[in-house]
PDB file of C-alpha atoms in Angstrom:
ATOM      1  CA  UNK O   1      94.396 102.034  62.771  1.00  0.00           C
ATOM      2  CA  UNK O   2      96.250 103.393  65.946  1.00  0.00           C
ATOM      3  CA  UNK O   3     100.068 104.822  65.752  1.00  0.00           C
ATOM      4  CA  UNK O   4     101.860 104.311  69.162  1.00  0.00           C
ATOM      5  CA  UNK O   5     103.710 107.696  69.082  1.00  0.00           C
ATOM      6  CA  UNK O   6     106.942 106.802  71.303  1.00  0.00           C
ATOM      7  CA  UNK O   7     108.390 103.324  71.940  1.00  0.00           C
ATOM      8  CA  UNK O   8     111.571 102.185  72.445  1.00  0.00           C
ATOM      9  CA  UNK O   9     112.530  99.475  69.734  1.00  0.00           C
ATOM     10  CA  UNK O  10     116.076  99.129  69.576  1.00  0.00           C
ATOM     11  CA  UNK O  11     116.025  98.343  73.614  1.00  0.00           C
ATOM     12  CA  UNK O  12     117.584  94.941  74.423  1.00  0.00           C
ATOM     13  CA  UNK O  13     114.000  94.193  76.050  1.00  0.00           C
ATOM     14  CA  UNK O  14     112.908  93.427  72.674  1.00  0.00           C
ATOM     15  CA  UNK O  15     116.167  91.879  71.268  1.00  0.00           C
ATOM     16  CA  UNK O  16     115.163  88.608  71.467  1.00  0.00           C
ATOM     17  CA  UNK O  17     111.731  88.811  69.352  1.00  0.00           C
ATOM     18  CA  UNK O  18     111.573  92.028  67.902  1.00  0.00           C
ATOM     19  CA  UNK O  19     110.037  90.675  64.777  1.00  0.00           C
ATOM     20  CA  UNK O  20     107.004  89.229  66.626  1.00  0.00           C
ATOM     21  CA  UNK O  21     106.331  92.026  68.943  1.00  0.00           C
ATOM     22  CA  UNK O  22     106.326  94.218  65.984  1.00  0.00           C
ATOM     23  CA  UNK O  23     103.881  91.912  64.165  1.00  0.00           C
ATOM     24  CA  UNK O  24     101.730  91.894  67.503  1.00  0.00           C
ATOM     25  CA  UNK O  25     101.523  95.726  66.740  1.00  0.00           C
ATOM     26  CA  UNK O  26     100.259  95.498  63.439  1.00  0.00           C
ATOM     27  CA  UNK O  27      97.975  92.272  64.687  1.00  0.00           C
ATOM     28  CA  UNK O  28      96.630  94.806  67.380  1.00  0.00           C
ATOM     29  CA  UNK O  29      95.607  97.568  64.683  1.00  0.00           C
ATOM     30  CA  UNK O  30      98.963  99.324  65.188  1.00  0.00           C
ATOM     31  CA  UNK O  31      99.794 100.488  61.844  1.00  0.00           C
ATOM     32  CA  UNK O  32     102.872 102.683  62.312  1.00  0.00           C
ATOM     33  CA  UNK O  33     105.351 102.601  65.390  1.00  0.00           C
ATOM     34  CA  UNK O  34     107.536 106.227  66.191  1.00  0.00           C
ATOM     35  CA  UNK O  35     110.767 104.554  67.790  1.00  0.00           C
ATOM     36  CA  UNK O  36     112.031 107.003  70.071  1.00  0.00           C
ATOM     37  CA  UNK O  37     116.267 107.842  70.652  1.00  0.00           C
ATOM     38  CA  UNK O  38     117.653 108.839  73.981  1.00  0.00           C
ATOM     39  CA  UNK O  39     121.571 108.392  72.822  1.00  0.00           C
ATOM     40  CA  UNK O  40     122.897 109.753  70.055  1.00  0.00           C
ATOM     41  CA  UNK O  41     125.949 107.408  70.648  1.00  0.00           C
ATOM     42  CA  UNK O  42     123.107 105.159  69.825  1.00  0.00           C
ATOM     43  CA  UNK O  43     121.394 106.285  67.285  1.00  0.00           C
ATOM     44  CA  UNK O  44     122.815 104.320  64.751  1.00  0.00           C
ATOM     45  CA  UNK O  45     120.994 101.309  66.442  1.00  0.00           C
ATOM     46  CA  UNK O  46     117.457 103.004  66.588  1.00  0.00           C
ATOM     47  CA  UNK O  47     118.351 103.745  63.014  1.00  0.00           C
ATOM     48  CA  UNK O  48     118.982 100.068  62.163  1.00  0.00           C
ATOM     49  CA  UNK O  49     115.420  99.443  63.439  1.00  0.00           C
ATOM     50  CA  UNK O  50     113.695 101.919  61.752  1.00  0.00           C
ATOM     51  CA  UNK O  51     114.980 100.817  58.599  1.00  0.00           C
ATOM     52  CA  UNK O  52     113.936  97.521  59.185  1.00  0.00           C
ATOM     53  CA  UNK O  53     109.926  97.858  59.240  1.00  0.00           C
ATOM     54  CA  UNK O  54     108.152  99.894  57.172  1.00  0.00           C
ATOM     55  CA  UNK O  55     106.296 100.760  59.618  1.00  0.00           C
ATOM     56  CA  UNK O  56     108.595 101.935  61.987  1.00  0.00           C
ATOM     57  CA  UNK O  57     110.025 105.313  62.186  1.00  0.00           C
ATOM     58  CA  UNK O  58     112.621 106.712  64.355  1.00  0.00           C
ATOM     59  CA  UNK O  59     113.778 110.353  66.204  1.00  0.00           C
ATOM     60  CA  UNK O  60     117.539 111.673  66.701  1.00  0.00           C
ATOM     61  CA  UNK O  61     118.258 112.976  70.436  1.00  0.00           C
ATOM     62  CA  UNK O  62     119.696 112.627  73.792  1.00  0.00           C
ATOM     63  CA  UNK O  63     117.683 111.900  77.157  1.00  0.00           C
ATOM     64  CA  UNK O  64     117.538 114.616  79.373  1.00  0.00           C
ATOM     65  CA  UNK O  65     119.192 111.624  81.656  1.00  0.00           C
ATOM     66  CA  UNK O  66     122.288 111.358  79.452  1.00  0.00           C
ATOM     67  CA  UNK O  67     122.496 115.458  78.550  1.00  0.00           C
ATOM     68  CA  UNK O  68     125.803 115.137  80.646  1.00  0.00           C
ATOM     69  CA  UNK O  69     126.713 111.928  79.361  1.00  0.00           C
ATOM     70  CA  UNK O  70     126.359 112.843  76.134  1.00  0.00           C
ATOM     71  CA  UNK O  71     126.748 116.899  76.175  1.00  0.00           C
ATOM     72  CA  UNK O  72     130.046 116.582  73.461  1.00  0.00           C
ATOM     73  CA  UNK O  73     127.378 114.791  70.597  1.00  0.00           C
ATOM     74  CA  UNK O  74     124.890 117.682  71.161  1.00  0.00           C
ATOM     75  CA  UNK O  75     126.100 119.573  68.173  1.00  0.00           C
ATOM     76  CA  UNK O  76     123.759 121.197  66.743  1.00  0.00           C
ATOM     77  CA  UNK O  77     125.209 121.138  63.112  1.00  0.00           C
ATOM     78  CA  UNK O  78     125.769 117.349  63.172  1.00  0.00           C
ATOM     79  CA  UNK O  79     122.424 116.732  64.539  1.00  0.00           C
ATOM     80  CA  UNK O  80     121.384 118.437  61.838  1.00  0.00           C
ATOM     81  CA  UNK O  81     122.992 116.786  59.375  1.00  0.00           C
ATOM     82  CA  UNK O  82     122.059 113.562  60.288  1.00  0.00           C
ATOM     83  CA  UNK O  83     118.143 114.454  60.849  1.00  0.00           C
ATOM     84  CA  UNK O  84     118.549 115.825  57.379  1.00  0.00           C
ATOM     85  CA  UNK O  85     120.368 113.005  55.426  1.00  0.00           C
ATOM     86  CA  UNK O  86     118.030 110.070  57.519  1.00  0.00           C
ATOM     87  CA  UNK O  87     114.226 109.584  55.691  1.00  0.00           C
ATOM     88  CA  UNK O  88     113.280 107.549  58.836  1.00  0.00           C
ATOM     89  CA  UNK O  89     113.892 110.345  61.213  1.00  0.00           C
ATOM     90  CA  UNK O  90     110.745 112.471  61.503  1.00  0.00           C
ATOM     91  CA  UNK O  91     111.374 113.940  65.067  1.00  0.00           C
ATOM     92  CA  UNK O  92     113.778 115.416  67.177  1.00  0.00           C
ATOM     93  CA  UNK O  93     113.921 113.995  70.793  1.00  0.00           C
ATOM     94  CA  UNK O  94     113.271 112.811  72.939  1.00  0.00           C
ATOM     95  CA  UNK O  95     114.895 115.947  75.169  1.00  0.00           C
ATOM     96  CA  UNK O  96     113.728 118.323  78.054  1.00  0.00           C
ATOM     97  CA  UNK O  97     114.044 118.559  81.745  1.00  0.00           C
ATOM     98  CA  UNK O  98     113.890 116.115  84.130  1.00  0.00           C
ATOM     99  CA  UNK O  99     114.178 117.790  87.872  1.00  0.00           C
ATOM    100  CA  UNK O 100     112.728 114.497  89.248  1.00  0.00           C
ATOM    101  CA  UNK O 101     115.672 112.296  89.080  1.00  0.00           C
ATOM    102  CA  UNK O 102     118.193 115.168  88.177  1.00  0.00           C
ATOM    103  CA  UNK O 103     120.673 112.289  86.290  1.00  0.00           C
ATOM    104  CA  UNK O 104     122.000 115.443  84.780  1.00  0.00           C
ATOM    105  CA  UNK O 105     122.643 118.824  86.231  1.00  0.00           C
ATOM    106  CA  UNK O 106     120.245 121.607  85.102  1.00  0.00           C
ATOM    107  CA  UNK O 107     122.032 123.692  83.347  1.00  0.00           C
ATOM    108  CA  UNK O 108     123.186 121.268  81.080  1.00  0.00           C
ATOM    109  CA  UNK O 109     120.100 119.582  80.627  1.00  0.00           C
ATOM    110  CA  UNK O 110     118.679 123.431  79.586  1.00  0.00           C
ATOM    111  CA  UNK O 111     121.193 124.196  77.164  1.00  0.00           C
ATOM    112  CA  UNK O 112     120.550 120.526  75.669  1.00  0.00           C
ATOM    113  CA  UNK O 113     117.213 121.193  75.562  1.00  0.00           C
ATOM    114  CA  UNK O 114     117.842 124.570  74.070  1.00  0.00           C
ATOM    115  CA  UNK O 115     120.118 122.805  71.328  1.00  0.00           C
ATOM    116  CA  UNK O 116     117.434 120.548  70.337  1.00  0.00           C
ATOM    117  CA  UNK O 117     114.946 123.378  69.322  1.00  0.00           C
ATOM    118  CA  UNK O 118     117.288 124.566  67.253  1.00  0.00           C
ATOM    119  CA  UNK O 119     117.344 121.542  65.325  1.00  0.00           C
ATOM    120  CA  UNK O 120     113.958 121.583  65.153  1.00  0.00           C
ATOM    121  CA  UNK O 121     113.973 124.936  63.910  1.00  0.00           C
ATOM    122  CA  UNK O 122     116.344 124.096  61.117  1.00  0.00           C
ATOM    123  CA  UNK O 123     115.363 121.259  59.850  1.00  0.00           C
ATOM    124  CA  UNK O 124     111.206 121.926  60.658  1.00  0.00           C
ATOM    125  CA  UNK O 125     110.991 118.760  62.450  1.00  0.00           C
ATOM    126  CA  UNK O 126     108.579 118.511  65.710  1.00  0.00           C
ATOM    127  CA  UNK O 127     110.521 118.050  69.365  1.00  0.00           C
ATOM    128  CA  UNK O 128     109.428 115.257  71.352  1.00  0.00           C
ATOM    129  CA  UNK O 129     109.606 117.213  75.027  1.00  0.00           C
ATOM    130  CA  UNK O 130     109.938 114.807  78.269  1.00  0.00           C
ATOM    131  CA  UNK O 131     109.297 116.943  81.322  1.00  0.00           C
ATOM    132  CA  UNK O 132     108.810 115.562  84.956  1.00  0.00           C
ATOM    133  CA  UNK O 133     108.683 118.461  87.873  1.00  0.00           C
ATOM    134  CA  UNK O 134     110.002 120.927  85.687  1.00  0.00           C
ATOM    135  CA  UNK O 135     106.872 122.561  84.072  1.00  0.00           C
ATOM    136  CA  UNK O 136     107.720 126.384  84.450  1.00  0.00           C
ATOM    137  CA  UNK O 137     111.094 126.051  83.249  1.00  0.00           C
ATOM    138  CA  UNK O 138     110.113 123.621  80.216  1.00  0.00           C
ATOM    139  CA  UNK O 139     107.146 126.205  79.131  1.00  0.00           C
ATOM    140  CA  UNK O 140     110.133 128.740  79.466  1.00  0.00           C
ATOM    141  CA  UNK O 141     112.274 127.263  77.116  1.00  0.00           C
ATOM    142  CA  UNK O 142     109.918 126.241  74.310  1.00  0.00           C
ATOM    143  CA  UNK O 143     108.600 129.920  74.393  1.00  0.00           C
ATOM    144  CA  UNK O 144     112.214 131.223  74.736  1.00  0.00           C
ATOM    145  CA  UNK O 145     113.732 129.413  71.590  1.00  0.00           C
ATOM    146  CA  UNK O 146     111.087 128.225  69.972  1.00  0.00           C
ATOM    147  CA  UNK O 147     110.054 131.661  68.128  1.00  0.00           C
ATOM    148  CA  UNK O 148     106.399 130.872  67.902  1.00  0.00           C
ATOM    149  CA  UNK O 149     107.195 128.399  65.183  1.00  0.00           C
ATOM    150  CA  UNK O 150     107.987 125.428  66.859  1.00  0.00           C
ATOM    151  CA  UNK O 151     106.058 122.284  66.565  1.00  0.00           C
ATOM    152  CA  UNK O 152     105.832 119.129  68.841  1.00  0.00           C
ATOM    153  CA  UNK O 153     104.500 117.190  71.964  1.00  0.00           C
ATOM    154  CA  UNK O 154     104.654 116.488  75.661  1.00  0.00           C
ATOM    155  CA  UNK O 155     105.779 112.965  75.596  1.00  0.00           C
ATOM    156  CA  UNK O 156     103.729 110.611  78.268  1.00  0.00           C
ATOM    157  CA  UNK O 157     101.993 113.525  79.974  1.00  0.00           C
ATOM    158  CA  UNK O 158     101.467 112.934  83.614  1.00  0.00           C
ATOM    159  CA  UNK O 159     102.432 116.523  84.580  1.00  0.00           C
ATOM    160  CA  UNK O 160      99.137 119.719  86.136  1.00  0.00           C
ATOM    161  CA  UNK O 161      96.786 121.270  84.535  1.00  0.00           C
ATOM    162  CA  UNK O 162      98.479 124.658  83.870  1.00  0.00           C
ATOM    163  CA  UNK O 163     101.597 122.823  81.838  1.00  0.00           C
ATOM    164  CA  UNK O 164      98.468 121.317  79.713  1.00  0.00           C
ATOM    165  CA  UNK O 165      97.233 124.569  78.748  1.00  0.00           C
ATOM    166  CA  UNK O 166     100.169 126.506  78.584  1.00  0.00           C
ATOM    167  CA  UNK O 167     101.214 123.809  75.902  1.00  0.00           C
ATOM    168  CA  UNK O 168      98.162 124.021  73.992  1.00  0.00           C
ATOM    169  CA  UNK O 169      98.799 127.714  73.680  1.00  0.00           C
ATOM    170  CA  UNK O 170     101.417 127.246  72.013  1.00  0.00           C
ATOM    171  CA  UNK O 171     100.091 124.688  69.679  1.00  0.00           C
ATOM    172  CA  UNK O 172     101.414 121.440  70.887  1.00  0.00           C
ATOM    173  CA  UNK O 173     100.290 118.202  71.520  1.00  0.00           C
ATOM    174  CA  UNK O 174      99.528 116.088  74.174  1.00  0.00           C
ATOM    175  CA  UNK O 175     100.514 112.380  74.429  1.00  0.00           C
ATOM    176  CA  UNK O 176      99.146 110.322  76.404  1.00  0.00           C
ATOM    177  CA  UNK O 177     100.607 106.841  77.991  1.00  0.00           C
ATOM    178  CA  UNK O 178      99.507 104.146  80.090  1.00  0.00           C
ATOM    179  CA  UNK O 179      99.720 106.157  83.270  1.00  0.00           C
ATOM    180  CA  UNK O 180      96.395 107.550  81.993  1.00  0.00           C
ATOM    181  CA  UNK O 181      94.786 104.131  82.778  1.00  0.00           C
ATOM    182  CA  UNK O 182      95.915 103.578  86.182  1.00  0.00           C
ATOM    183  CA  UNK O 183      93.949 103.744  89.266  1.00  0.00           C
ATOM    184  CA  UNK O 184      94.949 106.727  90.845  1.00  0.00           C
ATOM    185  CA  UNK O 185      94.896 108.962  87.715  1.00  0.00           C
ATOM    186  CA  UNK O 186      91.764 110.148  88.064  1.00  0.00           C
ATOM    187  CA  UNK O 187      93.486 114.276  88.220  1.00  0.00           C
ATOM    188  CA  UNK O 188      95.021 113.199  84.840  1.00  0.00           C
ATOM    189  CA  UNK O 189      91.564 111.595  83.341  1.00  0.00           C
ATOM    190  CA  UNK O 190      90.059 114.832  84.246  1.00  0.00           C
ATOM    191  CA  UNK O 191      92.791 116.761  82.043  1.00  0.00           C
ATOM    192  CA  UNK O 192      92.639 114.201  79.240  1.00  0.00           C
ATOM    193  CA  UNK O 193      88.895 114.738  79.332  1.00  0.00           C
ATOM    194  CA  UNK O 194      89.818 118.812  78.680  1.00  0.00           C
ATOM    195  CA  UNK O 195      92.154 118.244  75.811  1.00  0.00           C
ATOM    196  CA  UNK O 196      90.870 118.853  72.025  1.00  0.00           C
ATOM    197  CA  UNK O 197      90.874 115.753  70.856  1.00  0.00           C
ATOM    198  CA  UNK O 198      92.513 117.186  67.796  1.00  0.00           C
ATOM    199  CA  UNK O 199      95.562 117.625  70.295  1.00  0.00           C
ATOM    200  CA  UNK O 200      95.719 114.264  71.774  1.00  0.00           C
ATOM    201  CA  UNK O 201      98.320 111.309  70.758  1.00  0.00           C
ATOM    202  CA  UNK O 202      98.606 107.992  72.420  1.00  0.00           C
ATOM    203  CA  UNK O 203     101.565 105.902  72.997  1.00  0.00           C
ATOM    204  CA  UNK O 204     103.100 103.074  74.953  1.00  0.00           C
ATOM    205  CA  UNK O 205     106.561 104.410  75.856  1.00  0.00           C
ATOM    206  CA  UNK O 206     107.372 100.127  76.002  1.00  0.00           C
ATOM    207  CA  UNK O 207     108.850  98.707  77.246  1.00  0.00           C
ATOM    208  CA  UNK O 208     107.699 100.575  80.377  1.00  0.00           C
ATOM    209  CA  UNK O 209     104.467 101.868  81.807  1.00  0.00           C
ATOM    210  CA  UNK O 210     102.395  99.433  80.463  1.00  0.00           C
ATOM    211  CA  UNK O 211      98.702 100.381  80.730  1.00  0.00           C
ATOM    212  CA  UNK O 212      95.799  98.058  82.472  1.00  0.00           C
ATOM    213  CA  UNK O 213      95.132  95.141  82.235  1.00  0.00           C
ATOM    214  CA  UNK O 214      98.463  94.604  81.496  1.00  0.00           C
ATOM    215  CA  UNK O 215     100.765  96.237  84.230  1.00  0.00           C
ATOM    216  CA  UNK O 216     103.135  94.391  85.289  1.00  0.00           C
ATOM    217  CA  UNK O 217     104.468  92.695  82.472  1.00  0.00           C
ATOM    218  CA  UNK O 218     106.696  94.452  79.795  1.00  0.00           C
ATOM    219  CA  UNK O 219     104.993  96.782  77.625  1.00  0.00           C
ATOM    220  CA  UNK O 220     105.227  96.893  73.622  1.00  0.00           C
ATOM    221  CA  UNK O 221     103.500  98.811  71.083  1.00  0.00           C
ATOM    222  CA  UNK O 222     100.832  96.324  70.764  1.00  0.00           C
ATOM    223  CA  UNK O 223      99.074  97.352  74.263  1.00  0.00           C
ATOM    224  CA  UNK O 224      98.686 101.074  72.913  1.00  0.00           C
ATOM    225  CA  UNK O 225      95.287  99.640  72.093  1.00  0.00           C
ATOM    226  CA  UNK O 226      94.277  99.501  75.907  1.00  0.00           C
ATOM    227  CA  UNK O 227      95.486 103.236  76.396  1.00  0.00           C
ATOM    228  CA  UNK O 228      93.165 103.963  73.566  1.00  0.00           C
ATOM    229  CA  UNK O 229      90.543 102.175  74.421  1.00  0.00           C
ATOM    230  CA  UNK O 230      90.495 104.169  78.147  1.00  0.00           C
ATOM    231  CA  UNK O 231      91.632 107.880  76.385  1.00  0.00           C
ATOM    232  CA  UNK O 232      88.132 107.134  74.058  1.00  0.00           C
ATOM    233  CA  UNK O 233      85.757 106.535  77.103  1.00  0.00           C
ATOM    234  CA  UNK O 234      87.333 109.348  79.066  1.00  0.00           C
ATOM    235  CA  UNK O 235      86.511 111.612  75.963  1.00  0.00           C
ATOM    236  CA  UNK O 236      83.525 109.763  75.541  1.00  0.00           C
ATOM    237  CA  UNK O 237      83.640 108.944  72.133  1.00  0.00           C
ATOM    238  CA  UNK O 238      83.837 105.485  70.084  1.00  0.00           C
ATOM    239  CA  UNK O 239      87.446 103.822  69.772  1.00  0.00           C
ATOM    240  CA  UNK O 240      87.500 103.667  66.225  1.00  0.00           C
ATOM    241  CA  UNK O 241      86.876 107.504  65.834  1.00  0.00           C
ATOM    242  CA  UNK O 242      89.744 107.738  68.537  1.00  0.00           C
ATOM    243  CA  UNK O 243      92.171 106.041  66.452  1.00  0.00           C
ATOM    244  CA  UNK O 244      90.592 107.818  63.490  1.00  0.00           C
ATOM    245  CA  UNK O 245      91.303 110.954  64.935  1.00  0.00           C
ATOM    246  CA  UNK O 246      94.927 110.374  66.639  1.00  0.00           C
ATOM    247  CA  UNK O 247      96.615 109.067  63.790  1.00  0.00           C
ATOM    248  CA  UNK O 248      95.355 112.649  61.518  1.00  0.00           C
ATOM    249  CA  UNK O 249      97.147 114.355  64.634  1.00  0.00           C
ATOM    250  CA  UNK O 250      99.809 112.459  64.331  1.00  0.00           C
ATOM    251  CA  UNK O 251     100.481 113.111  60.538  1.00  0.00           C
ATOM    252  CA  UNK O 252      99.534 116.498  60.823  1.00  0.00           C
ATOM    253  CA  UNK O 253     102.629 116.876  63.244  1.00  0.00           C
ATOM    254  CA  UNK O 254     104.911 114.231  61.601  1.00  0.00           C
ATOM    255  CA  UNK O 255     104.650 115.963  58.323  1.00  0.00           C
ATOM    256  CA  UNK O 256     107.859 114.149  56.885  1.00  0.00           C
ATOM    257  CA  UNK O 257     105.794 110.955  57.662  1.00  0.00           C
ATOM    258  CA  UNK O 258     105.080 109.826  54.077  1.00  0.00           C
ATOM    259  CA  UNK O 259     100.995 110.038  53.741  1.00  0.00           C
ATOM    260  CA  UNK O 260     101.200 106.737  51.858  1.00  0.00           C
ATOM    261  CA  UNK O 261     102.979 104.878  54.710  1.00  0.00           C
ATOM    262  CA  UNK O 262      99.737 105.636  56.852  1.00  0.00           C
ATOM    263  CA  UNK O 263      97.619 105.065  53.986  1.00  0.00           C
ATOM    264  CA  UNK O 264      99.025 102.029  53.319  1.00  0.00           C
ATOM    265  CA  UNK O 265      98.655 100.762  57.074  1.00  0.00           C
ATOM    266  CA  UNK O 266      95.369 101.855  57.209  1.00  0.00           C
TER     267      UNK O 266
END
């Protein structure tokens, strides 16, 4: 079975026929989707559609496009508290640095980020990191606050070489989207083809990115399967040892993941 690692679920994209794209998942070989929160003034919702699958999970966080937005819900002791009193959440995120669009000034965006970790910390949940042109500052933070016990991922990695590694070092993971299938990413085949593959996640990010042969149309948990299929011939091993071997990484970081949930999908 595959996991897609970070969708988006409670978007309106999928309002309409949520039910069937999740049963397109599971018709795919998708056996457990990680729904991924960018508003806590939202969460509730992602929450509502967590609870509705059993095999759908769910995060607690704030974009780093809405860390200005939202700066008055990023309190650490309520995030907390909801992470802890929520089954479905598993993660924290997704949060970070985005210097690309800069939706939020920087400094906020750090100390969101910086809040984040701490509920990681606290609660010893992984942090789903988005990053986009902000690689020394991300590494930065992570080593700053995390305390060398912080787990987690780089969410859709598209970023250099040196953020790869860096990450590694400090025992993350790297998750890979459909931006790894596209035609000009051979630099980012070339660091896929570097990563352990007992580092390497795959996910869809739907309903955008969606990987070839399927750009242009909405993306949804169920394409994961292409992304896979490209990730196992770029580490050059079969695609059912690929999904084998992403979905132990993925319940070796999502510890609060119940084993029988991916058991039972399996």
């Amino acid at each position: 079975m595959l996991v897609d690692s970070h969708c988006h679920l409670d978007f309106p994209d999928f309002a309409p026929e949520r039910d069937a794209v999740v049963q397109r998942a599971r018709d795919a070989g998708v056996g457990l989707m990680l729904s991924i929160c960018t508003h806590v003034s939202k969460f509730g919702q992602v929450l509502d559609v967590a609870q509705s699958y059993p095999d759908v999970y769910c995060t607690l966080g704030i974009h780093p496009h809405q860390a200005a937005e939202e700066f008055a819900l990023c309190d650490v002791e309520k995030l907390i508290e909801l992470a802890r009193e929520n089954p479905k959440v598993v993660g924290i995120g997704e949060t970070g640095l985005d210097y690309f669009y800069d939706k939020s000034p920087r400094d906020i965006q750090q100390e969101a980020f910086r809040r984040h970790i701490r509920v990681c910390l606290e609660t010893d949940l992984p942090i789903i990191v988005h990053t986009r042109d902000a690689d020394e500052d991300t590494i930065r933070i992570l080593r700053e606050e995390g305390q060398g016990r912080l787990r987690g991922l780089l969410h859709c990695f598209s970023s250099g070489r040196q953020l790869a590694e860096e990450a590694l070092e400090l025992g993350f993971y790297i998750s890979l989207s459909g931006i790894v299938t596209f035609k000009k990413s051979e630099d980012l085949r070339a660091i896929a083809a570097d990563v352990p593959l007992d580092r390497i996640l795959v996910e869809t990010d739907a309903p955008y990115l969606a990987p070839v042969p399927m750009r242009g149309k909405r993306n949804e948990p169920a394409f994961v399967a292409h992304t896979a299929r490209h990730v196992a011939e770029v580490k050059g091993v079969a695609e059912a040892e690929l999904a084998r071997v992403t979905t132990a990484n993925f319940q070796r970081l999502f510890t609060k993941v119940p084993a029988v949930a991916l058991s039972l999908a399996a």
